[in-house]
Short mmCIF file of C-alpha atoms in Angstrom, two decimals:
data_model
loop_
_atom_site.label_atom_id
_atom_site.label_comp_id
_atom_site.label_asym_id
_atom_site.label_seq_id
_atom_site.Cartn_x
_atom_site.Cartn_y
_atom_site.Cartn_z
CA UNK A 1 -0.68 31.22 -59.59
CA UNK A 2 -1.36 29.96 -63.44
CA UNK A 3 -4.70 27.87 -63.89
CA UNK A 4 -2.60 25.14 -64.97
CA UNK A 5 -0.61 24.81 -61.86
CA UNK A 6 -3.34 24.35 -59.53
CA UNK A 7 -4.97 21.53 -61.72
CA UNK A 8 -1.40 19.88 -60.70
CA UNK A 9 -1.65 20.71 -57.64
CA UNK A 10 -5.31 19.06 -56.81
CA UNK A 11 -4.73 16.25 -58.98
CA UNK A 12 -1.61 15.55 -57.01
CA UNK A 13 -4.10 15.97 -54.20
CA UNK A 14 -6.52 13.51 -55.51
CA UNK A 15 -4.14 10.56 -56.29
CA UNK A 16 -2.21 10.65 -52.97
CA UNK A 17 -6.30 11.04 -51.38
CA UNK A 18 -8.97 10.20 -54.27
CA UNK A 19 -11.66 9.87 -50.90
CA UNK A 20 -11.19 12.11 -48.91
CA UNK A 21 -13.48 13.25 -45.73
CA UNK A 22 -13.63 14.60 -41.94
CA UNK A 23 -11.54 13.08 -39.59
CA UNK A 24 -14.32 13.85 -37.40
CA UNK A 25 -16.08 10.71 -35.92
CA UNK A 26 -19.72 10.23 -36.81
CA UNK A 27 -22.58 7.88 -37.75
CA UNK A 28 -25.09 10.38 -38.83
CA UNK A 29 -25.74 13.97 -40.13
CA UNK A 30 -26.83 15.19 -36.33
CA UNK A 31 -23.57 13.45 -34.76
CA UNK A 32 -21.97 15.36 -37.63
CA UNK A 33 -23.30 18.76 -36.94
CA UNK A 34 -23.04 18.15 -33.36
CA UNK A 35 -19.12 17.44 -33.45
CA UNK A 36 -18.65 20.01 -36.16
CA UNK A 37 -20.18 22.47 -33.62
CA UNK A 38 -17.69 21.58 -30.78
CA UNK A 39 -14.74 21.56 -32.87
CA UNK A 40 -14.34 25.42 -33.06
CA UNK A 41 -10.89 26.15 -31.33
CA UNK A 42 -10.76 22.39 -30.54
CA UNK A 43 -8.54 19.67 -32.52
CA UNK A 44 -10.53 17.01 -34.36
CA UNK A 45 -9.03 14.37 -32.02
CA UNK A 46 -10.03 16.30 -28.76
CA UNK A 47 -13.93 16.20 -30.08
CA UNK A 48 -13.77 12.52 -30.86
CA UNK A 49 -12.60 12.21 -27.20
CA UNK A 50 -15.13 13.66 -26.34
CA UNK A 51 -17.97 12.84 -28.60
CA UNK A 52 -17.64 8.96 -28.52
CA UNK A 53 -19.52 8.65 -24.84
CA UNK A 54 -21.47 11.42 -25.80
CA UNK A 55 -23.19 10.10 -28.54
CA UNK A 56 -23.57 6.60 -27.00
CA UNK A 57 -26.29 8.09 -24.83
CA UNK A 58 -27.64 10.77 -27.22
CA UNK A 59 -27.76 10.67 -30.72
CA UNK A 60 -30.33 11.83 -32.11
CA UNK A 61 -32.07 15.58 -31.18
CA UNK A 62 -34.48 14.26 -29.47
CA UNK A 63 -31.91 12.39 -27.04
CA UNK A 64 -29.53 15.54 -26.94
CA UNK A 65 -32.16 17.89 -25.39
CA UNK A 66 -33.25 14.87 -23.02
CA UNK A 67 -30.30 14.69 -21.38
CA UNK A 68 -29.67 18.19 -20.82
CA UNK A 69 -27.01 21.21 -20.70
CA UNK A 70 -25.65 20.25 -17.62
CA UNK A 71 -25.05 16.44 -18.74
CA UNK A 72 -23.98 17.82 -22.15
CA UNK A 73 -21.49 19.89 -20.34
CA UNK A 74 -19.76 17.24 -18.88
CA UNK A 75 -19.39 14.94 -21.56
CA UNK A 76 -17.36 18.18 -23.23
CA UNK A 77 -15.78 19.83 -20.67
CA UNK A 78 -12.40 19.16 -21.86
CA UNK A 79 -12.89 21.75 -24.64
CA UNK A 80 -12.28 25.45 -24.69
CA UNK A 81 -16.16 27.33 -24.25
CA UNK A 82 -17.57 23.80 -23.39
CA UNK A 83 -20.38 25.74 -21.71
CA UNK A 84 -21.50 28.23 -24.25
CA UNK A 85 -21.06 25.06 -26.47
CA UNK A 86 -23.46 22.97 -24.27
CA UNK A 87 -25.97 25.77 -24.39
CA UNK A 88 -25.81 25.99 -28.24
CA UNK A 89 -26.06 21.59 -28.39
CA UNK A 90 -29.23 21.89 -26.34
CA UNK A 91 -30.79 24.72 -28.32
CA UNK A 92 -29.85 23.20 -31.76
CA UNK A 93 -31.22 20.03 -31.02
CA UNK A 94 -34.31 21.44 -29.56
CA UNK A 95 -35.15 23.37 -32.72
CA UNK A 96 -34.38 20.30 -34.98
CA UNK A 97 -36.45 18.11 -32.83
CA UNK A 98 -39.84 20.58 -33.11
CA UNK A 99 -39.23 22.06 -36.11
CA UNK A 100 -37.81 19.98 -38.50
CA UNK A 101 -38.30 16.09 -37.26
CA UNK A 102 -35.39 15.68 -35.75
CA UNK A 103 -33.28 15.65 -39.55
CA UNK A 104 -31.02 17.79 -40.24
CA UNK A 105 -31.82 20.33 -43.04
CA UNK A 106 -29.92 20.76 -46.00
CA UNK A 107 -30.26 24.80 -46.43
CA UNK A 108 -27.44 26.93 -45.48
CA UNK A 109 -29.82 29.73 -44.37
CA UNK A 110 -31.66 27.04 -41.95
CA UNK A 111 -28.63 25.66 -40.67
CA UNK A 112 -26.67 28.94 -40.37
CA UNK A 113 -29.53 30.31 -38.08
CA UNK A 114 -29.29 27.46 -35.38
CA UNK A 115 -27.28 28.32 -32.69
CA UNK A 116 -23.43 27.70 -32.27
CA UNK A 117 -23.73 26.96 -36.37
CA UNK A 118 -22.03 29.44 -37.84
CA UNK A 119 -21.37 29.72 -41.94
CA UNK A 120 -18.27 27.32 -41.76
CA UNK A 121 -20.11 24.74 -39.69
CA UNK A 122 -22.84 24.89 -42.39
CA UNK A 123 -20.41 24.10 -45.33
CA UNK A 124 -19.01 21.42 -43.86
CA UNK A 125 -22.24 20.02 -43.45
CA UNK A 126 -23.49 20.42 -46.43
CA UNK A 127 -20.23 19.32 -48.60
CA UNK A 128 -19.57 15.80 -46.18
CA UNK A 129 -23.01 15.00 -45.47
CA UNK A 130 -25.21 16.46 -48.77
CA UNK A 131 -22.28 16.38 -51.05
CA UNK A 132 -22.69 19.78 -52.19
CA UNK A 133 -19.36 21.02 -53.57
CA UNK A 134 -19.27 24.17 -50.68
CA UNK A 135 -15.94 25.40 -49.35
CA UNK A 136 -15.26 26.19 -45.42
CA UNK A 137 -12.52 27.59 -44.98
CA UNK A 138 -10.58 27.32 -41.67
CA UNK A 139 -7.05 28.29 -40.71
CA UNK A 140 -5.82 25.33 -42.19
CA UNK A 141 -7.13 26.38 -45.70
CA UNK A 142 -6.77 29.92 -45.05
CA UNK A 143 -2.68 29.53 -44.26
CA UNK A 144 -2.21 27.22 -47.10
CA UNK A 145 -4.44 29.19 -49.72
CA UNK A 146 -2.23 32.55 -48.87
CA UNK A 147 1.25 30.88 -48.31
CA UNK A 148 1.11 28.62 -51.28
CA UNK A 149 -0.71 31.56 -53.66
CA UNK A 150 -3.03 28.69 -54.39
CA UNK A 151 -5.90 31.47 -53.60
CA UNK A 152 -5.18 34.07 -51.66
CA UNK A 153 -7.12 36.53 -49.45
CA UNK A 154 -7.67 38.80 -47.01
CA UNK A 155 -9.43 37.03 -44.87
CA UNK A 156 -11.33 33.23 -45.09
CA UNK A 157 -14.78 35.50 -46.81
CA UNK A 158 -12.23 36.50 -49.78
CA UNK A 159 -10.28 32.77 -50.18
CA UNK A 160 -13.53 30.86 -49.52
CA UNK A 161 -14.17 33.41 -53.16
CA UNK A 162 -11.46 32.97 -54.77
CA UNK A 163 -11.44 29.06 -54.42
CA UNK A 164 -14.82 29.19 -55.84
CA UNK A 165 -13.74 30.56 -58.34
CA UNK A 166 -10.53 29.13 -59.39
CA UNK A 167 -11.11 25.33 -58.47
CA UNK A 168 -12.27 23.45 -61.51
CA UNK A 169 -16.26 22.12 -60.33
CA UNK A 170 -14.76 18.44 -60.63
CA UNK A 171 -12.50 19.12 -57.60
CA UNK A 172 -14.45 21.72 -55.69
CA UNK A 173 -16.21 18.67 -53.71
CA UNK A 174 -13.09 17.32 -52.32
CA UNK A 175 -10.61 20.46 -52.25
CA UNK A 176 -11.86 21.87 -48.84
CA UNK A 177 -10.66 18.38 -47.43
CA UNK A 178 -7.65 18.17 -48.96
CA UNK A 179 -6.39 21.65 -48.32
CA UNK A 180 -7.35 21.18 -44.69
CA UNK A 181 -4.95 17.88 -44.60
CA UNK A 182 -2.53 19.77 -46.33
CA UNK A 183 -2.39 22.28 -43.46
CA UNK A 184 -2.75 20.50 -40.69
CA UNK A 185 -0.25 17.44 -41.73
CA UNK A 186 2.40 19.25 -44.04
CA UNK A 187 1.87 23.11 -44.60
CA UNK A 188 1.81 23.43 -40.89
CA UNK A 189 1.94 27.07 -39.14
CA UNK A 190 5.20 27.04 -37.26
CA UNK A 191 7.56 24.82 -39.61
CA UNK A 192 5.75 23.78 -43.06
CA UNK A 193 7.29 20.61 -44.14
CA UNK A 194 8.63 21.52 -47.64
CA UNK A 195 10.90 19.13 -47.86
CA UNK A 196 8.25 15.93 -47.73
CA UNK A 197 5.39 18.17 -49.78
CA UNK A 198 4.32 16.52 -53.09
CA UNK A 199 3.53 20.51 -54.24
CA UNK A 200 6.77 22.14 -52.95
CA UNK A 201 7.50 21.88 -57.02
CA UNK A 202 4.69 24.09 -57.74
CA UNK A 203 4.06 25.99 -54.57
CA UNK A 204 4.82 29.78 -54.68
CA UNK A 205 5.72 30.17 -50.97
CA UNK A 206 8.17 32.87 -50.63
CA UNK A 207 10.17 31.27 -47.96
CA UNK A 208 9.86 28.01 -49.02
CA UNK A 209 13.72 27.49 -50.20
CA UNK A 210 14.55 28.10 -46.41
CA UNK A 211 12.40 25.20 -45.50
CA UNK A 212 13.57 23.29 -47.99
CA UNK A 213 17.75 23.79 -48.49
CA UNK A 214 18.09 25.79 -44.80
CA UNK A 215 19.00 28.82 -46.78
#
Protein backbone atom coordinates (compact mmCIF):
# COMPACT_ATOMS: atom_id res chain seq x y z
CA UNK A 1 0.00 0.00 0.00
CA UNK A 2 1.13 3.62 -1.57
CA UNK A 3 1.90 6.40 1.16
CA UNK A 4 -0.78 8.30 -0.33
CA UNK A 5 -3.49 5.84 0.25
CA UNK A 6 -3.13 5.47 3.82
CA UNK A 7 -3.18 9.34 4.41
CA UNK A 8 -6.87 8.66 2.87
CA UNK A 9 -7.41 6.15 4.74
CA UNK A 10 -6.69 7.88 8.39
CA UNK A 11 -8.06 11.04 7.36
CA UNK A 12 -11.22 9.22 6.48
CA UNK A 13 -10.60 7.86 9.96
CA UNK A 14 -10.29 11.16 11.57
CA UNK A 15 -13.42 12.93 10.13
CA UNK A 16 -15.89 10.06 10.76
CA UNK A 17 -13.81 10.03 14.66
CA UNK A 18 -11.60 13.36 15.04
CA UNK A 19 -11.60 12.21 19.19
CA UNK A 20 -11.17 9.22 19.50
CA UNK A 21 -10.33 7.06 22.86
CA UNK A 22 -10.88 3.68 24.97
CA UNK A 23 -14.14 2.49 25.31
CA UNK A 24 -12.85 1.40 28.51
CA UNK A 25 -14.55 3.10 31.57
CA UNK A 26 -12.32 5.17 33.81
CA UNK A 27 -11.82 8.30 35.96
CA UNK A 28 -8.16 8.11 36.45
CA UNK A 29 -4.77 6.74 35.16
CA UNK A 30 -4.85 3.74 38.00
CA UNK A 31 -8.65 2.85 37.06
CA UNK A 32 -7.12 2.95 33.58
CA UNK A 33 -4.28 0.61 34.07
CA UNK A 34 -6.33 -1.43 36.28
CA UNK A 35 -9.14 -2.14 33.54
CA UNK A 36 -6.54 -2.24 30.82
CA UNK A 37 -4.99 -5.10 32.87
CA UNK A 38 -8.27 -7.17 33.05
CA UNK A 39 -9.20 -6.70 29.59
CA UNK A 40 -6.71 -9.32 28.15
CA UNK A 41 -9.00 -12.05 26.50
CA UNK A 42 -11.98 -10.07 27.90
CA UNK A 43 -14.36 -7.62 25.77
CA UNK A 44 -14.22 -3.96 26.78
CA UNK A 45 -17.90 -4.19 27.86
CA UNK A 46 -17.32 -7.35 30.11
CA UNK A 47 -14.50 -5.17 32.17
CA UNK A 48 -16.79 -2.21 32.55
CA UNK A 49 -19.21 -4.79 34.06
CA UNK A 50 -17.06 -5.55 36.06
CA UNK A 51 -14.98 -2.60 36.95
CA UNK A 52 -17.86 -0.12 37.81
CA UNK A 53 -18.46 -1.75 41.57
CA UNK A 54 -15.01 -2.38 41.65
CA UNK A 55 -13.74 0.88 41.55
CA UNK A 56 -16.54 2.35 43.74
CA UNK A 57 -14.78 0.76 46.70
CA UNK A 58 -11.15 0.95 45.47
CA UNK A 59 -9.70 3.38 43.39
CA UNK A 60 -6.79 4.34 44.10
CA UNK A 61 -3.56 1.72 44.96
CA UNK A 62 -3.72 2.25 48.14
CA UNK A 63 -7.55 1.09 48.28
CA UNK A 64 -6.87 -1.87 45.76
CA UNK A 65 -4.32 -3.65 48.02
CA UNK A 66 -6.70 -2.83 51.11
CA UNK A 67 -9.28 -4.74 50.02
CA UNK A 68 -7.50 -7.68 48.97
CA UNK A 69 -7.08 -10.65 46.28
CA UNK A 70 -9.83 -12.47 47.47
CA UNK A 71 -12.33 -9.34 47.35
CA UNK A 72 -10.62 -8.35 44.06
CA UNK A 73 -11.46 -11.74 42.81
CA UNK A 74 -14.91 -11.46 43.16
CA UNK A 75 -15.59 -8.24 41.84
CA UNK A 76 -13.91 -9.97 38.44
CA UNK A 77 -14.79 -13.29 38.43
CA UNK A 78 -16.78 -13.12 35.39
CA UNK A 79 -13.57 -12.88 33.32
CA UNK A 80 -11.39 -15.55 31.85
CA UNK A 81 -7.95 -15.88 34.47
CA UNK A 82 -9.88 -13.61 36.99
CA UNK A 83 -7.55 -15.15 39.58
CA UNK A 84 -4.12 -14.80 38.15
CA UNK A 85 -5.64 -11.32 37.28
CA UNK A 86 -6.54 -10.60 40.98
CA UNK A 87 -3.06 -11.62 41.99
CA UNK A 88 -1.42 -9.27 39.41
CA UNK A 89 -4.21 -6.11 40.69
CA UNK A 90 -2.95 -6.67 44.20
CA UNK A 91 0.74 -6.78 43.35
CA UNK A 92 0.56 -3.77 40.92
CA UNK A 93 -1.09 -1.68 43.24
CA UNK A 94 1.13 -2.62 46.05
CA UNK A 95 4.26 -1.57 44.17
CA UNK A 96 2.62 1.77 43.02
CA UNK A 97 1.49 2.48 46.47
CA UNK A 98 5.33 2.07 48.11
CA UNK A 99 7.21 2.86 45.40
CA UNK A 100 5.92 5.40 43.42
CA UNK A 101 3.04 7.37 45.60
CA UNK A 102 0.39 5.74 44.51
CA UNK A 103 0.67 7.61 40.60
CA UNK A 104 1.06 5.90 37.94
CA UNK A 105 4.44 6.27 36.10
CA UNK A 106 4.81 7.34 32.73
CA UNK A 107 7.95 5.00 31.63
CA UNK A 108 7.32 2.03 29.59
CA UNK A 109 10.21 0.15 31.28
CA UNK A 110 8.48 0.95 34.87
CA UNK A 111 5.19 0.08 33.81
CA UNK A 112 6.12 -2.96 31.68
CA UNK A 113 7.84 -4.51 34.85
CA UNK A 114 4.63 -4.44 37.12
CA UNK A 115 2.90 -7.44 37.09
CA UNK A 116 -0.02 -8.51 34.69
CA UNK A 117 1.36 -5.20 32.55
CA UNK A 118 2.63 -6.45 29.73
CA UNK A 119 4.12 -4.13 26.60
CA UNK A 120 0.54 -3.60 25.08
CA UNK A 121 -0.97 -2.64 28.42
CA UNK A 122 1.89 -0.09 28.69
CA UNK A 123 1.10 1.63 25.29
CA UNK A 124 -2.18 2.03 25.89
CA UNK A 125 -1.37 3.73 28.89
CA UNK A 126 0.89 5.83 27.84
CA UNK A 127 -0.93 6.98 24.39
CA UNK A 128 -4.73 7.56 26.36
CA UNK A 129 -3.51 8.72 29.54
CA UNK A 130 0.18 10.61 28.71
CA UNK A 131 -0.70 11.25 25.16
CA UNK A 132 2.35 9.83 23.83
CA UNK A 133 1.77 8.85 20.19
CA UNK A 134 2.68 4.77 21.09
CA UNK A 135 0.96 2.00 19.15
CA UNK A 136 -0.53 -1.36 20.89
CA UNK A 137 -1.40 -3.47 18.78
CA UNK A 138 -4.12 -6.10 19.50
CA UNK A 139 -5.98 -8.51 17.25
CA UNK A 140 -8.13 -5.91 16.21
CA UNK A 141 -5.17 -3.88 14.70
CA UNK A 142 -3.24 -6.83 13.89
CA UNK A 143 -6.28 -8.38 11.49
CA UNK A 144 -6.98 -5.08 10.00
CA UNK A 145 -3.21 -3.97 9.46
CA UNK A 146 -2.59 -7.52 7.47
CA UNK A 147 -6.05 -7.85 5.72
CA UNK A 148 -6.29 -4.31 4.57
CA UNK A 149 -2.20 -4.15 3.64
CA UNK A 150 -2.47 -0.99 5.65
CA UNK A 151 0.83 -2.49 7.50
CA UNK A 152 1.38 -5.77 7.49
CA UNK A 153 3.31 -8.28 9.63
CA UNK A 154 4.19 -11.27 10.96
CA UNK A 155 3.15 -10.93 14.06
CA UNK A 156 1.79 -7.60 16.32
CA UNK A 157 6.12 -6.91 17.18
CA UNK A 158 6.51 -6.43 13.18
CA UNK A 159 2.94 -4.25 12.50
CA UNK A 160 3.31 -2.36 15.81
CA UNK A 161 6.95 -1.48 13.32
CA UNK A 162 5.68 -0.97 10.45
CA UNK A 163 2.85 1.45 11.70
CA UNK A 164 5.56 3.37 13.26
CA UNK A 165 6.88 3.75 10.54
CA UNK A 166 4.41 4.41 7.91
CA UNK A 167 1.77 6.56 9.92
CA UNK A 168 2.44 10.22 9.38
CA UNK A 169 3.45 11.60 13.41
CA UNK A 170 0.15 13.82 13.10
CA UNK A 171 -1.99 10.63 13.15
CA UNK A 172 0.17 8.22 15.08
CA UNK A 173 -1.67 9.54 18.43
CA UNK A 174 -5.05 8.54 17.36
CA UNK A 175 -4.43 5.58 14.75
CA UNK A 176 -4.12 2.76 17.42
CA UNK A 177 -7.80 3.81 18.36
CA UNK A 178 -9.13 4.02 15.24
CA UNK A 179 -7.77 0.83 13.79
CA UNK A 180 -9.02 -0.95 16.88
CA UNK A 181 -12.76 0.47 16.07
CA UNK A 182 -12.20 -0.43 12.71
CA UNK A 183 -11.76 -4.08 13.72
CA UNK A 184 -13.90 -4.60 16.19
CA UNK A 185 -17.06 -2.62 14.52
CA UNK A 186 -16.46 -3.15 10.66
CA UNK A 187 -13.28 -5.24 9.66
CA UNK A 188 -14.55 -7.90 11.93
CA UNK A 189 -12.86 -11.57 11.96
CA UNK A 190 -15.62 -13.83 10.75
CA UNK A 191 -17.59 -11.51 8.14
CA UNK A 192 -15.79 -7.94 7.59
CA UNK A 193 -18.43 -5.56 6.64
CA UNK A 194 -17.18 -4.29 3.23
CA UNK A 195 -20.08 -3.24 2.06
CA UNK A 196 -20.73 -0.32 4.95
CA UNK A 197 -16.63 0.43 5.16
CA UNK A 198 -15.75 4.09 4.32
CA UNK A 199 -12.07 2.38 3.12
CA UNK A 200 -13.43 -0.60 1.11
CA UNK A 201 -12.37 2.05 -1.90
CA UNK A 202 -8.87 1.91 -0.88
CA UNK A 203 -8.50 -1.28 1.05
CA UNK A 204 -6.32 -4.01 -0.58
CA UNK A 205 -8.13 -7.02 0.97
CA UNK A 206 -7.89 -9.86 -1.34
CA UNK A 207 -11.30 -11.18 -0.71
CA UNK A 208 -12.90 -8.17 -0.27
CA UNK A 209 -15.09 -8.25 -3.70
CA UNK A 210 -16.74 -11.44 -2.11
CA UNK A 211 -17.81 -9.39 0.81
CA UNK A 212 -18.78 -6.82 -1.09
CA UNK A 213 -20.75 -8.15 -4.60
CA UNK A 214 -21.11 -12.07 -3.08
CA UNK A 215 -18.77 -13.10 -5.80
Amino acid sequence: MNKQKRIEILERFALANPNPTTELNFSNNFELLIAVLLSAQATDASVNKATAPLFKVANNPQAMYELGEEKVSEYIKTLNFFRTKAKNVIKTSYILASQYQGQVPDDQQILESLPGVGHKTANVVRNTAFGHPTVAVDTHIFRVCNRTNFAPGKDVVAVEEKLLRVVPKKYLYNVHHWLILHGRYICQARKPQCQTCPIADLCEFKEKDKYLYGK
